[in-house]
Amino acid sequence: TQANDNGDVGMVQFGPCGERWCGTLVRSFHADGSEFRSPNHGRMIVSDMRDEGNGAFSGGRIWDPGSDKTYSSRMQLSGNTLKVSGCIAVLCRTQTWLRVR
């Protein structure tokens, strides 16, 4: 994920959930690179994303652990970059997540 206000980042593992795609928080790191155990490990961060083809995903939801709110979401995958948007009505906030191998 993109760093939060504290500089912490998370690793989200994506996989199928029924006919859609979901992402679960599996690891967390402080800004200095040290790993820590988040109380949100194992929580679904991204849910119900529909694969639209050409790297586009839509119709899903994203949960923000910092605010404990869930937003409608869409994503665009291009190479090793995933643009993730959380939206309320027409107002969206987008983060850039990087693929980890």
PDB file of C-alpha atoms in Angstrom:
ATOM      1  CA  THR A   1       0.000   0.000   0.000  1.00  0.00           C
ATOM      2  CA  GLN A   2       0.964   3.629  -0.078  1.00  0.00           C
ATOM      3  CA  ALA A   3       2.325   4.920   3.239  1.00  0.00           C
ATOM      4  CA  ASN A   4      -0.190   6.243   5.771  1.00  0.00           C
ATOM      5  CA  ASP A   5       0.291   9.438   7.814  1.00  0.00           C
ATOM      6  CA  ASN A   6       2.730   7.599  10.118  1.00  0.00           C
ATOM      7  CA  GLY A   7       4.766   6.258   7.187  1.00  0.00           C
ATOM      8  CA  ASP A   8       3.526   2.686   7.712  1.00  0.00           C
ATOM      9  CA  VAL A   9       2.748   0.465   4.719  1.00  0.00           C
ATOM     10  CA  GLY A  10       0.867  -2.775   4.349  1.00  0.00           C
ATOM     11  CA  MET A  11       1.178  -5.776   2.077  1.00  0.00           C
ATOM     12  CA  VAL A  12      -2.160  -6.843   0.624  1.00  0.00           C
ATOM     13  CA  GLN A  13      -2.528 -10.286  -0.950  1.00  0.00           C
ATOM     14  CA  PHE A  14      -5.135 -10.508  -3.724  1.00  0.00           C
ATOM     15  CA  GLY A  15      -7.073 -13.580  -4.751  1.00  0.00           C
ATOM     16  CA  PRO A  16     -10.454 -14.727  -5.994  1.00  0.00           C
ATOM     17  CA  CYS A  17     -13.458 -14.513  -3.693  1.00  0.00           C
ATOM     18  CA  GLY A  18     -16.250 -16.215  -5.555  1.00  0.00           C
ATOM     19  CA  GLU A  19     -16.387 -14.688  -9.032  1.00  0.00           C
ATOM     20  CA  ARG A  20     -14.755 -11.450  -7.869  1.00  0.00           C
ATOM     21  CA  TRP A  21     -11.362 -10.376  -6.441  1.00  0.00           C
ATOM     22  CA  CYS A  22     -10.513  -9.473  -2.853  1.00  0.00           C
ATOM     23  CA  GLY A  23      -7.396  -8.347  -0.992  1.00  0.00           C
ATOM     24  CA  THR A  24      -6.358  -9.204   2.580  1.00  0.00           C
ATOM     25  CA  LEU A  25      -3.755  -7.412   4.710  1.00  0.00           C
ATOM     26  CA  VAL A  26      -0.974  -9.959   5.327  1.00  0.00           C
ATOM     27  CA  ARG A  27       2.050  -7.915   6.517  1.00  0.00           C
ATOM     28  CA  SER A  28       2.796  -4.413   7.839  1.00  0.00           C
ATOM     29  CA  PHE A  29       5.967  -2.326   7.964  1.00  0.00           C
ATOM     30  CA  HIS A  30       7.029   0.872   9.717  1.00  0.00           C
ATOM     31  CA  ALA A  31       8.661   3.688   7.729  1.00  0.00           C
ATOM     32  CA  ASP A  32      12.120   2.364   8.713  1.00  0.00           C
ATOM     33  CA  GLY A  33      11.307  -0.994   7.073  1.00  0.00           C
ATOM     34  CA  SER A  34      10.853  -2.951  10.293  1.00  0.00           C
ATOM     35  CA  GLU A  35       7.906  -5.333  10.262  1.00  0.00           C
ATOM     36  CA  PHE A  36       5.204  -5.100  12.924  1.00  0.00           C
ATOM     37  CA  ARG A  37       2.090  -7.071  13.798  1.00  0.00           C
ATOM     38  CA  SER A  38      -0.959  -4.977  12.943  1.00  0.00           C
ATOM     39  CA  PRO A  39      -4.270  -5.800  14.626  1.00  0.00           C
ATOM     40  CA  ASN A  40      -5.694  -5.641  11.080  1.00  0.00           C
ATOM     41  CA  HIS A  41      -3.687  -8.600   9.732  1.00  0.00           C
ATOM     42  CA  GLY A  42      -6.066 -11.039   8.122  1.00  0.00           C
ATOM     43  CA  ARG A  43      -8.707  -8.374   7.503  1.00  0.00           C
ATOM     44  CA  MET A  44     -10.125  -7.965   4.042  1.00  0.00           C
ATOM     45  CA  ILE A  45      -9.089  -4.513   2.812  1.00  0.00           C
ATOM     46  CA  VAL A  46     -10.463  -4.801  -0.756  1.00  0.00           C
ATOM     47  CA  SER A  47     -13.625  -6.749  -1.545  1.00  0.00           C
ATOM     48  CA  ASP A  48     -15.918  -7.702  -4.433  1.00  0.00           C
ATOM     49  CA  MET A  49     -13.831  -6.281  -7.300  1.00  0.00           C
ATOM     50  CA  ARG A  50     -15.133  -7.227 -10.733  1.00  0.00           C
ATOM     51  CA  ASP A  51     -12.455  -7.860 -13.388  1.00  0.00           C
ATOM     52  CA  GLU A  52     -13.374  -5.626 -16.345  1.00  0.00           C
ATOM     53  CA  GLY A  53     -10.387  -6.732 -18.456  1.00  0.00           C
ATOM     54  CA  ASN A  54      -7.300  -4.779 -19.521  1.00  0.00           C
ATOM     55  CA  GLY A  55      -6.230  -4.394 -15.866  1.00  0.00           C
ATOM     56  CA  ALA A  56      -9.420  -2.569 -14.816  1.00  0.00           C
ATOM     57  CA  PHE A  57     -11.413  -3.613 -11.733  1.00  0.00           C
ATOM     58  CA  SER A  58     -14.612  -1.988 -10.491  1.00  0.00           C
ATOM     59  CA  GLY A  59     -17.740  -2.399  -8.395  1.00  0.00           C
ATOM     60  CA  GLY A  60     -15.838  -3.241  -5.230  1.00  0.00           C
ATOM     61  CA  ARG A  61     -15.293  -1.777  -1.788  1.00  0.00           C
ATOM     62  CA  ILE A  62     -12.188  -0.684   0.103  1.00  0.00           C
ATOM     63  CA  TRP A  63     -11.832  -0.425   3.880  1.00  0.00           C
ATOM     64  CA  ASP A  64      -9.634   2.312   5.356  1.00  0.00           C
ATOM     65  CA  PRO A  65      -8.221   1.054   8.681  1.00  0.00           C
ATOM     66  CA  GLY A  66      -7.270   4.608   9.735  1.00  0.00           C
ATOM     67  CA  SER A  67     -10.835   5.901   9.612  1.00  0.00           C
ATOM     68  CA  ASP A  68     -12.593   2.516   9.942  1.00  0.00           C
ATOM     69  CA  LYS A  69     -14.750   3.472   6.953  1.00  0.00           C
ATOM     70  CA  THR A  70     -15.568   1.573   3.776  1.00  0.00           C
ATOM     71  CA  TYR A  71     -15.772   3.241   0.367  1.00  0.00           C
ATOM     72  CA  SER A  72     -16.804   2.218  -3.130  1.00  0.00           C
ATOM     73  CA  SER A  73     -13.686   1.402  -5.090  1.00  0.00           C
ATOM     74  CA  ARG A  74     -12.093   0.796  -8.449  1.00  0.00           C
ATOM     75  CA  MET A  75      -8.573  -0.235  -9.432  1.00  0.00           C
ATOM     76  CA  GLN A  76      -6.317  -0.097 -12.465  1.00  0.00           C
ATOM     77  CA  LEU A  77      -3.377  -2.500 -12.787  1.00  0.00           C
ATOM     78  CA  SER A  78      -0.525  -1.539 -15.105  1.00  0.00           C
ATOM     79  CA  GLY A  79       2.650  -3.600 -14.870  1.00  0.00           C
ATOM     80  CA  ASN A  80       3.744  -3.525 -11.220  1.00  0.00           C
ATOM     81  CA  THR A  81       1.564  -0.528 -10.318  1.00  0.00           C
ATOM     82  CA  LEU A  82      -1.987  -0.687  -8.973  1.00  0.00           C
ATOM     83  CA  LYS A  83      -3.962   2.557  -8.778  1.00  0.00           C
ATOM     84  CA  VAL A  84      -6.592   2.092  -6.063  1.00  0.00           C
ATOM     85  CA  SER A  85      -9.434   4.612  -5.678  1.00  0.00           C
ATOM     86  CA  GLY A  86     -11.879   4.933  -2.800  1.00  0.00           C
ATOM     87  CA  CYS A  87     -14.906   7.097  -3.549  1.00  0.00           C
ATOM     88  CA  ILE A  88     -17.865   8.804  -1.921  1.00  0.00           C
ATOM     89  CA  ALA A  89     -20.287   9.818  -4.675  1.00  0.00           C
ATOM     90  CA  VAL A  90     -18.072  11.544  -7.285  1.00  0.00           C
ATOM     91  CA  LEU A  91     -15.223  12.460  -4.914  1.00  0.00           C
ATOM     92  CA  CYS A  92     -12.378   9.933  -5.043  1.00  0.00           C
ATOM     93  CA  ARG A  93      -8.999   9.568  -3.383  1.00  0.00           C
ATOM     94  CA  THR A  94      -6.426   7.484  -5.250  1.00  0.00           C
ATOM     95  CA  GLN A  95      -3.343   5.702  -3.967  1.00  0.00           C
ATOM     96  CA  THR A  96      -0.602   3.979  -5.934  1.00  0.00           C
ATOM     97  CA  TRP A  97       0.332   0.521  -4.651  1.00  0.00           C
ATOM     98  CA  LEU A  98       3.396  -1.393  -5.882  1.00  0.00           C
ATOM     99  CA  ARG A  99       3.568  -5.118  -6.577  1.00  0.00           C
ATOM    100  CA  VAL A 100       5.844  -7.126  -4.294  1.00  0.00           C
ATOM    101  CA  ARG A 101       7.386 -10.403  -5.408  1.00  0.00           C
TER     102      ARG A 101
END
